[in-house]
CSV table of C-alpha atoms and ligand atoms in Angstrom, one decimal:
chain,number,residue,atom,x,y,z
A,1,UNK,CA,0.0,0.0,0.0
A,2,UNK,CA,1.3,3.5,-0.9
A,3,UNK,CA,2.3,5.7,2.1
A,4,UNK,CA,2.0,8.8,-0.1
A,5,UNK,CA,-0.8,11.2,0.9
A,6,UNK,CA,-3.8,11.0,-1.5
A,7,UNK,CA,-4.0,14.0,-3.8
A,8,UNK,CA,-6.8,16.3,-2.7
A,9,UNK,CA,-9.2,18.2,-4.9
A,10,UNK,CA,-9.0,22.0,-4.4
A,11,UNK,CA,-11.4,23.3,-1.7
A,12,UNK,CA,-14.4,25.0,-3.4
A,13,UNK,CA,-14.0,28.7,-2.9
A,14,UNK,CA,-16.6,30.6,-0.8
A,15,UNK,CA,-18.4,32.5,-3.6
A,16,UNK,CA,-18.4,36.2,-3.6
A,17,UNK,CA,-21.9,37.7,-3.2
A,18,UNK,CA,-23.6,41.1,-2.7
A,19,UNK,CA,-25.9,42.3,0.0
A,20,UNK,CA,-28.9,41.3,-2.0
A,21,UNK,CA,-27.7,37.7,-2.1
A,22,UNK,CA,-26.7,37.7,-5.7
A,23,UNK,CA,-23.7,35.3,-6.0
A,24,UNK,CA,-21.1,36.3,-8.6
A,25,UNK,CA,-19.9,33.6,-11.0
A,26,UNK,CA,-19.0,35.6,-14.1
A,27,UNK,CA,-16.2,38.1,-14.6
A,28,UNK,CA,-15.8,40.3,-17.7
A,29,UNK,CA,-12.3,41.4,-18.2
A,30,UNK,CA,-11.6,44.4,-20.4
A,31,UNK,CA,-8.1,44.0,-21.9
A,32,UNK,CA,-7.9,47.4,-23.5
A,33,UNK,CA,-10.1,50.5,-23.9
A,34,UNK,CA,-8.7,51.1,-27.5
A,35,UNK,CA,-10.7,50.1,-30.5
A,36,UNK,CA,-10.5,50.0,-34.3
A,37,UNK,CA,-14.3,51.0,-34.5
A,38,UNK,CA,-16.0,54.1,-33.4
A,39,UNK,CA,-19.6,52.9,-32.7
A,40,UNK,CA,-21.6,56.0,-31.8
A,41,UNK,CA,-23.5,54.2,-29.1
A,42,UNK,CA,-20.3,53.3,-27.3
A,43,UNK,CA,-17.2,55.5,-27.9
A,44,UNK,CA,-16.8,59.1,-27.1
A,45,UNK,CA,-16.2,61.3,-30.2
A,46,UNK,CA,-12.6,62.1,-29.2
A,47,UNK,CA,-11.6,59.2,-26.9
A,48,UNK,CA,-8.9,59.8,-24.3
A,49,UNK,CA,-7.3,56.3,-24.1
A,50,UNK,CA,-5.5,55.2,-21.0
A,51,UNK,CA,-1.7,55.3,-21.1
A,52,UNK,CA,-0.3,51.8,-21.6
A,53,UNK,CA,1.6,52.0,-18.2
A,54,UNK,CA,-1.8,52.2,-16.5
A,55,UNK,CA,-2.9,48.9,-17.9
A,56,UNK,CA,-2.5,45.8,-15.7
A,57,UNK,CA,0.7,43.9,-16.6
A,58,UNK,CA,0.2,40.2,-17.6
A,59,UNK,CA,1.4,39.1,-14.2
A,60,UNK,CA,-1.0,41.5,-12.4
A,61,UNK,CA,-3.8,40.3,-14.6
A,62,UNK,CA,-3.0,36.7,-13.9
A,63,UNK,CA,-2.8,37.3,-10.2
A,64,UNK,CA,-6.2,39.0,-10.1
A,65,UNK,CA,-7.9,36.3,-12.3
A,66,UNK,CA,-6.4,33.5,-10.1
A,67,UNK,CA,-7.8,35.2,-7.0
A,68,UNK,CA,-11.3,35.6,-8.6
A,69,UNK,CA,-11.3,31.9,-9.6
A,70,UNK,CA,-9.5,30.2,-6.7
A,71,UNK,CA,-10.7,32.3,-3.8
A,72,UNK,CA,-13.9,34.0,-4.9
A,73,UNK,CA,-15.7,31.4,-6.8
A,74,UNK,CA,-15.8,32.9,-10.3
A,75,UNK,CA,-16.1,30.2,-12.9
A,76,UNK,CA,-16.5,32.1,-16.2
A,77,UNK,CA,-14.3,34.7,-17.7
A,78,UNK,CA,-15.2,36.8,-20.7
A,79,UNK,CA,-12.4,38.8,-22.3
A,80,UNK,CA,-13.6,42.1,-23.9
A,81,UNK,CA,-12.6,45.7,-24.4
A,82,UNK,CA,-12.4,48.0,-26.3
A,83,UNK,CA,-11.4,45.6,-29.0
A,84,UNK,CA,-9.6,42.6,-27.5
A,85,UNK,CA,-8.2,41.5,-30.9
A,86,UNK,CA,-6.0,44.7,-30.8
A,87,UNK,CA,-4.0,42.8,-28.1
A,88,UNK,CA,-1.3,40.9,-29.9
A,89,UNK,CA,-0.9,38.7,-26.8
A,90,UNK,CA,-4.6,37.7,-26.7
A,91,UNK,CA,-3.8,34.1,-27.4
A,92,UNK,CA,-1.2,34.1,-24.6
A,93,UNK,CA,-3.7,35.6,-22.2
A,94,UNK,CA,-6.2,32.9,-23.1
A,95,UNK,CA,-3.6,30.2,-22.6
A,96,UNK,CA,-2.8,31.6,-19.1
A,97,UNK,CA,-6.5,31.6,-18.3
A,98,UNK,CA,-6.4,27.9,-19.1
A,99,UNK,CA,-4.1,27.3,-16.2
A,100,UNK,CA,-7.0,28.3,-13.9
A,101,UNK,CA,-9.2,25.4,-15.0
A,102,UNK,CA,-7.9,23.0,-12.3
A,103,UNK,CA,-8.9,25.7,-9.8
A,104,UNK,CA,-12.5,25.8,-10.9
A,105,UNK,CA,-12.6,27.9,-14.2
A,106,UNK,CA,-15.2,26.4,-16.6
A,107,UNK,CA,-15.2,28.8,-19.6
A,108,UNK,CA,-13.1,31.4,-21.3
A,109,UNK,CA,-15.1,33.5,-23.8
A,110,UNK,CA,-14.4,36.5,-25.9
A,111,UNK,CA,-16.5,39.5,-27.1
A,112,UNK,CA,-15.2,41.1,-30.3
A,113,UNK,CA,-16.2,43.2,-33.3
A,114,UNK,CA,-14.5,40.4,-35.4
A,115,UNK,CA,-13.0,42.8,-37.9
A,116,UNK,CA,-9.5,41.3,-37.2
A,117,UNK,CA,-10.8,37.8,-36.4
A,118,UNK,CA,-10.4,35.9,-39.8
A,119,UNK,CA,-6.6,35.4,-39.4
A,120,UNK,CA,-6.7,34.6,-35.7
A,121,UNK,CA,-9.7,32.3,-35.2
A,122,UNK,CA,-7.8,29.1,-35.5
A,123,UNK,CA,-5.1,30.3,-33.1
A,124,UNK,CA,-7.7,31.4,-30.6
A,125,UNK,CA,-9.3,28.0,-30.7
A,126,UNK,CA,-5.9,26.3,-30.2
A,127,UNK,CA,-5.2,28.6,-27.3
A,128,UNK,CA,-8.3,27.2,-25.5
A,129,UNK,CA,-11.1,29.8,-26.2
A,130,UNK,CA,-14.4,28.1,-25.6
A,131,UNK,CA,-16.8,30.5,-27.4
A,132,UNK,CA,-17.2,34.0,-28.6
A,133,UNK,CA,-19.8,36.8,-29.0
A,134,UNK,CA,-19.5,38.8,-32.2
A,135,UNK,CA,-21.1,42.2,-32.5
A,136,UNK,CA,-22.9,42.8,-35.9
A,137,UNK,CA,-25.2,45.7,-36.1
A,138,UNK,CA,-26.2,45.6,-39.7
A,139,UNK,CA,-25.7,43.7,-43.0
A,140,UNK,CA,-26.3,46.7,-45.2
A,141,UNK,CA,-22.9,48.1,-45.9
A,142,UNK,CA,-23.8,51.8,-45.5
A,143,UNK,CA,-25.7,51.2,-42.3
A,144,UNK,CA,-22.8,49.1,-40.9
A,145,UNK,CA,-20.4,51.9,-41.7
A,146,UNK,CA,-22.5,54.4,-39.9
A,147,UNK,CA,-22.6,52.2,-36.8
A,148,UNK,CA,-18.9,51.3,-36.8
A,149,UNK,CA,-17.5,54.8,-37.5
A,150,UNK,CA,-16.5,54.0,-41.1
A,151,UNK,CA,-15.4,50.4,-41.0
A,152,UNK,CA,-16.7,47.8,-43.5
A,153,UNK,CA,-18.9,44.8,-42.9
A,154,UNK,CA,-17.0,42.3,-45.2
A,155,UNK,CA,-14.1,41.6,-42.8
A,156,UNK,CA,-16.6,41.0,-40.0
A,157,UNK,CA,-18.4,38.4,-42.1
A,158,UNK,CA,-15.1,36.8,-43.0
A,159,UNK,CA,-14.3,36.7,-39.3
A,160,UNK,CA,-17.6,34.9,-38.6
A,161,UNK,CA,-16.9,32.4,-41.3
A,162,UNK,CA,-13.4,31.7,-40.0
A,163,UNK,CA,-14.7,31.3,-36.4
A,164,UNK,CA,-17.2,28.7,-37.6
A,165,UNK,CA,-14.5,26.9,-39.7
A,166,UNK,CA,-12.3,26.8,-36.6
A,167,UNK,CA,-15.1,25.0,-34.8
A,168,UNK,CA,-15.7,27.9,-32.3
A,169,UNK,CA,-19.2,28.3,-30.9
A,170,UNK,CA,-20.5,31.8,-31.4
A,171,UNK,CA,-23.4,34.2,-30.8
A,172,UNK,CA,-24.1,37.4,-32.7
A,173,UNK,CA,-25.1,40.6,-30.8
A,174,UNK,CA,-26.9,43.6,-32.4
A,175,UNK,CA,-27.4,46.8,-30.5
A,176,UNK,CA,-30.6,48.5,-32.0
A,177,UNK,CA,-30.6,52.3,-32.0
A,178,UNK,CA,-33.7,54.1,-33.4
A,179,UNK,CA,-32.9,56.1,-36.5
A,180,UNK,CA,-29.9,54.0,-37.2
A,181,UNK,CA,-30.5,50.3,-37.6
A,182,UNK,CA,-34.1,49.2,-36.6
A,183,UNK,CA,-34.6,48.4,-40.3
A,184,UNK,CA,-31.9,45.7,-40.0
A,185,UNK,CA,-33.9,43.6,-37.5
A,186,UNK,CA,-35.7,41.6,-40.2
A,187,UNK,CA,-32.8,41.2,-42.6
A,188,UNK,CA,-30.4,40.1,-39.8
A,189,UNK,CA,-33.0,37.6,-38.5
A,190,UNK,CA,-33.6,36.2,-42.0
A,191,UNK,CA,-29.8,35.8,-42.4
A,192,UNK,CA,-29.3,34.2,-39.0
A,193,UNK,CA,-32.2,31.8,-39.6
A,194,UNK,CA,-30.7,30.8,-42.9
A,195,UNK,CA,-27.2,30.4,-41.6
A,196,UNK,CA,-28.4,28.7,-38.4
A,197,UNK,CA,-26.6,31.3,-36.3
A,198,UNK,CA,-27.7,32.4,-32.8
A,199,UNK,CA,-28.6,36.1,-32.8
A,200,UNK,CA,-29.5,38.5,-29.9
A,201,UNK,CA,-30.8,42.0,-30.1
A,202,UNK,CA,-29.7,44.4,-27.4
A,203,UNK,CA,-31.6,47.5,-26.3
A,204,UNK,CA,-29.5,50.7,-26.5
A,205,UNK,CA,-28.3,51.4,-22.9
A,206,UNK,CA,-27.6,54.8,-21.4
A,207,UNK,CA,-23.8,54.2,-21.2
A,208,UNK,CA,-22.7,55.8,-24.5
A,209,UNK,CA,-19.6,57.9,-24.4
A,210,UNK,CA,-21.3,60.7,-26.3
A,211,UNK,CA,-24.3,61.2,-24.0
A,212,UNK,CA,-26.7,60.9,-26.9
A,213,UNK,CA,-28.9,58.2,-25.3
A,214,UNK,CA,-32.5,59.0,-24.8
A,215,UNK,CA,-35.5,56.8,-24.2
A,216,UNK,CA,-36.9,57.7,-27.7
A,217,UNK,CA,-33.8,56.1,-29.3
A,218,UNK,CA,-34.3,52.8,-27.4
A,219,UNK,CA,-36.0,50.2,-29.6
A,220,UNK,CA,-37.7,48.1,-26.9
A,221,UNK,CA,-38.1,44.4,-26.6
A,222,UNK,CA,-41.8,44.8,-27.4
A,223,UNK,CA,-41.1,46.6,-30.6
A,224,UNK,CA,-38.4,44.2,-31.7
A,225,UNK,CA,-40.8,41.3,-31.1
A,226,UNK,CA,-43.5,43.1,-33.1
A,227,UNK,CA,-41.2,43.4,-36.0
A,228,UNK,CA,-40.3,39.8,-35.8
A,229,UNK,CA,-43.9,38.7,-35.6
A,230,UNK,CA,-44.7,40.7,-38.8
A,231,UNK,CA,-42.8,37.9,-40.7
A,232,UNK,CA,-42.2,34.9,-38.4
A,233,UNK,CA,-44.1,32.7,-36.0
A,234,UNK,CA,-42.5,33.7,-32.6
A,235,UNK,CA,-42.8,31.6,-29.5
A,236,UNK,CA,-41.4,32.5,-26.1
A,237,UNK,CA,-39.0,29.9,-24.7
A,238,UNK,CA,-38.6,29.3,-20.9
A,239,UNK,CA,-36.4,31.9,-19.2
A,240,UNK,CA,-33.0,30.8,-17.8
A,241,UNK,CA,-30.6,33.0,-15.9
A,242,UNK,CA,-29.2,34.3,-19.2
A,243,UNK,CA,-29.7,38.1,-19.6
A,244,UNK,CA,-31.5,37.4,-22.9
A,245,UNK,CA,-35.1,36.2,-23.2
A,246,UNK,CA,-35.2,33.7,-26.0
A,247,UNK,CA,-37.8,33.1,-28.7
A,248,UNK,CA,-38.3,30.3,-31.2
A,249,UNK,CA,-38.5,32.1,-34.6
A,250,UNK,CA,-39.7,30.0,-37.5
A,251,UNK,CA,-39.4,26.3,-37.1
A,252,UNK,CA,-35.9,25.9,-35.7
A,253,UNK,CA,-34.1,29.1,-34.9
A,254,UNK,CA,-33.7,30.9,-31.6
A,255,UNK,CA,-33.4,34.7,-31.4
A,256,UNK,CA,-32.6,36.5,-28.1
A,257,UNK,CA,-33.5,39.9,-26.8
A,258,UNK,CA,-31.5,41.6,-24.0
A,259,UNK,CA,-33.9,44.2,-22.6
A,260,UNK,CA,-31.8,46.0,-20.1
A,261,UNK,CA,-33.8,49.2,-20.3
A,262,UNK,CA,-37.4,48.0,-20.7
A,263,UNK,CA,-37.1,44.8,-18.6
A,264,UNK,CA,-33.9,44.7,-16.5
A,265,UNK,CA,-32.6,41.4,-15.2
A,266,UNK,CA,-30.7,43.0,-12.3
A,267,UNK,CA,-32.4,40.8,-9.7
A,268,UNK,CA,-30.5,37.8,-10.9
A,269,UNK,CA,-27.2,39.4,-12.0
A,270,UNK,CA,-24.2,37.2,-11.4
A,271,UNK,CA,-21.6,39.4,-13.2
A,272,UNK,CA,-18.6,41.6,-12.2
A,273,UNK,CA,-16.4,43.7,-14.4
A,274,UNK,CA,-12.8,44.9,-14.4
A,275,UNK,CA,-11.3,47.5,-16.6
A,276,UNK,CA,-8.0,47.2,-18.4
A,277,UNK,CA,-6.3,49.3,-15.6
A,278,UNK,CA,-7.7,46.9,-13.0
A,279,UNK,CA,-10.7,48.8,-11.6
A,280,UNK,CA,-13.4,46.6,-10.3
A,281,UNK,CA,-16.9,47.7,-11.3
A,282,UNK,CA,-19.6,45.5,-9.7
A,283,UNK,CA,-22.3,46.7,-12.1
A,284,UNK,CA,-22.4,48.2,-15.7
A,285,UNK,CA,-24.1,51.2,-14.1
A,286,UNK,CA,-21.7,51.6,-11.1
A,287,UNK,CA,-20.5,55.2,-10.9
A,288,UNK,CA,-17.0,54.3,-9.7
A,289,UNK,CA,-14.6,51.4,-9.4
A,290,UNK,CA,-12.2,50.0,-6.9
A,291,UNK,CA,-8.6,50.1,-8.2
A,292,UNK,CA,-7.1,46.6,-7.7
A,293,UNK,CA,-4.0,47.9,-9.5
A,294,UNK,CA,-3.4,50.5,-6.9
A,295,UNK,CA,-3.8,47.9,-4.1
A,296,UNK,CA,-1.4,45.5,-5.8
A,297,UNK,CA,1.2,48.3,-6.6
A,298,UNK,CA,1.1,49.4,-3.0
A,299,UNK,CA,2.0,45.9,-1.8
A,300,UNK,CA,-1.3,44.4,-0.7
A,301,UNK,CA,-1.2,40.7,-0.3
A,302,UNK,CA,-3.9,38.3,-1.6
A,303,UNK,CA,-5.8,38.3,1.6
A,304,UNK,CA,-6.1,42.1,1.5
A,305,UNK,CA,-6.9,42.1,-2.2
A,306,UNK,CA,-9.7,39.5,-1.7
A,307,UNK,CA,-11.1,41.4,1.2
A,308,UNK,CA,-11.3,44.6,-0.8
A,309,UNK,CA,-13.0,42.7,-3.7
A,310,UNK,CA,-15.6,41.2,-1.3
A,311,UNK,CA,-16.3,44.6,0.2
A,312,UNK,CA,-16.8,46.3,-3.2
A,313,UNK,CA,-19.1,43.5,-4.3
A,314,UNK,CA,-21.0,43.4,-1.1
A,315,UNK,CA,-21.9,47.1,-1.6
A,316,UNK,CA,-23.0,46.6,-5.3
A,317,UNK,CA,-26.1,48.6,-6.0
A,318,UNK,CA,-29.5,47.0,-6.8
A,319,UNK,CA,-28.8,48.0,-10.5
A,320,UNK,CA,-30.4,49.8,-13.3
A,321,UNK,CA,-33.9,48.5,-12.3
A,322,UNK,CA,-33.6,50.6,-9.1
A,323,UNK,CA,-32.7,54.0,-10.7
A,324,UNK,CA,-33.4,53.9,-14.5
A,325,UNK,CA,-32.4,56.8,-16.7
A,326,UNK,CA,-29.2,58.4,-18.0
A,327,UNK,CA,-26.1,57.3,-16.0
A,328,UNK,CA,-23.5,60.0,-15.3
A,329,UNK,CA,-20.2,58.1,-15.2
A,330,UNK,CA,-16.6,59.0,-15.8
A,331,UNK,CA,-16.0,56.0,-18.2
A,332,UNK,CA,-17.9,54.8,-21.3
A,333,UNK,CA,-18.6,51.2,-22.6
A,334,UNK,CA,-15.3,51.0,-24.5
A,335,UNK,CA,-13.5,51.2,-21.1
A,336,UNK,CA,-15.9,49.0,-19.1
A,337,UNK,CA,-16.5,46.3,-21.7
A,338,UNK,CA,-20.1,45.2,-22.6
B,1,SAM,N1,-15.4,45.7,-29.2
B,1,SAM,C1,-16.1,44.5,-28.8
B,1,SAM,C2,-17.4,44.4,-29.5
B,1,SAM,O1,-17.9,45.4,-29.9
B,1,SAM,O2,-18.0,43.3,-29.4
B,1,SAM,C3,-16.1,44.3,-27.3
B,1,SAM,C4,-16.4,45.5,-26.5
B,1,SAM,S1,-18.1,46.2,-26.7
B,1,SAM,C5,-18.0,47.5,-25.5
B,1,SAM,C6,-19.1,44.9,-26.0
B,1,SAM,C7,-20.5,45.0,-26.3
B,1,SAM,O3,-21.1,46.2,-25.8
B,1,SAM,C8,-20.9,45.0,-27.8
B,1,SAM,O4,-21.8,44.0,-28.1
B,1,SAM,C9,-21.5,46.4,-28.0
B,1,SAM,O5,-22.4,46.3,-29.0
B,1,SAM,C10,-22.1,46.6,-26.6
B,1,SAM,N2,-22.4,48.0,-26.3
B,1,SAM,C11,-21.6,49.1,-26.4
B,1,SAM,N3,-22.3,50.2,-26.0
B,1,SAM,C12,-23.5,49.9,-25.8
B,1,SAM,C13,-24.7,50.6,-25.4
B,1,SAM,N4,-24.7,51.9,-25.2
B,1,SAM,N5,-25.9,49.9,-25.3
B,1,SAM,C14,-25.9,48.5,-25.5
B,1,SAM,N6,-24.8,47.8,-25.8
B,1,SAM,C15,-23.7,48.4,-26.0
B,2,SF4,FE1,-15.4,49.3,-30.3
B,2,SF4,FE2,-17.0,47.4,-29.4
B,2,SF4,FE3,-17.3,50.0,-28.6
B,2,SF4,FE4,-17.9,49.4,-31.1
B,2,SF4,S1,-18.9,48.6,-29.2
B,2,SF4,S2,-16.6,51.2,-30.4
B,2,SF4,S3,-16.4,47.8,-31.5
B,2,SF4,S4,-15.6,48.7,-28.1
């Protein structure tokens, strides 16, 4: 009989939760606030990007992610931005995330505009990426260009094709802004049904860097469904804890709607966010973050870091549902990630 001690499985972490009892399992990690697009619903007109030295180093990032997974119970990471494909070391970041799987990490996902995806899809799959969300606001070239700040739709469609060829599972996301792309709802749906792609429409949220949001510009879930019903049989599917409500459209396809403004899902929110410079924002609508970078650079150990994270999360606000309307905030979506 062997006298060696039996290997033990890691102790499950005590999950981090807020004062409303919402346990956090998902962390969105913004890798950069820079972007090759200028979507008007997201970016300020003249963005003031953070200096590179302010960004978390790879070691700092890995330390924070390890803490979230091993000590705080997070089991899903989503890498976002800005545009995460602008990071040349994205594949390396994904490989390093893979080291956290034995500690409890279940999925590593990516959110991207896909303009630079075609040449990197296979490498991302090899690095261990589990799935990706691709933003696609229009198929009509002129409308796409208006919504991307002058970039073309063709490279994005190439990126989608390459991701499928690489065997990556993907979802498409479309932000609908009145006066810009509500006429794309049906063409995008027809295309997604034909291509058997999963598509979700997102209500325009009051987080744009230009302060142009108004209620009138939000195309609500009800209106999106009305447009879908003008052409398809639409049947509501049972709700899960996904932020999107899903509908069977036609005989086989599923279309989702994320109705943050008209029907917020704050009561079941299990997400947290960190910016590229290491600020923890417990909610998309938080007015300020806690700088984990400052704590690390001033010598805090992991116990102090975890305590600060738990405290910030504990004080997370009820969410958009509790105080809807325009949100005054020093940073826009390109800094916080979507
Ligand atoms: N650049 C990548 C992309 O566009 O997919 C990742 C970052 S982007 C900030 C993440 C998501 O946020 C995108 O799906 C984008 O459409 C969404 N988003 C940005 N601003 C938004 C707003 N004001 N309302 C709703 N969604 C928004
Ligand atoms: Fe860039 Fe994504 Fe913001 Fe568009 S939504 S400007 S692609 S970060």
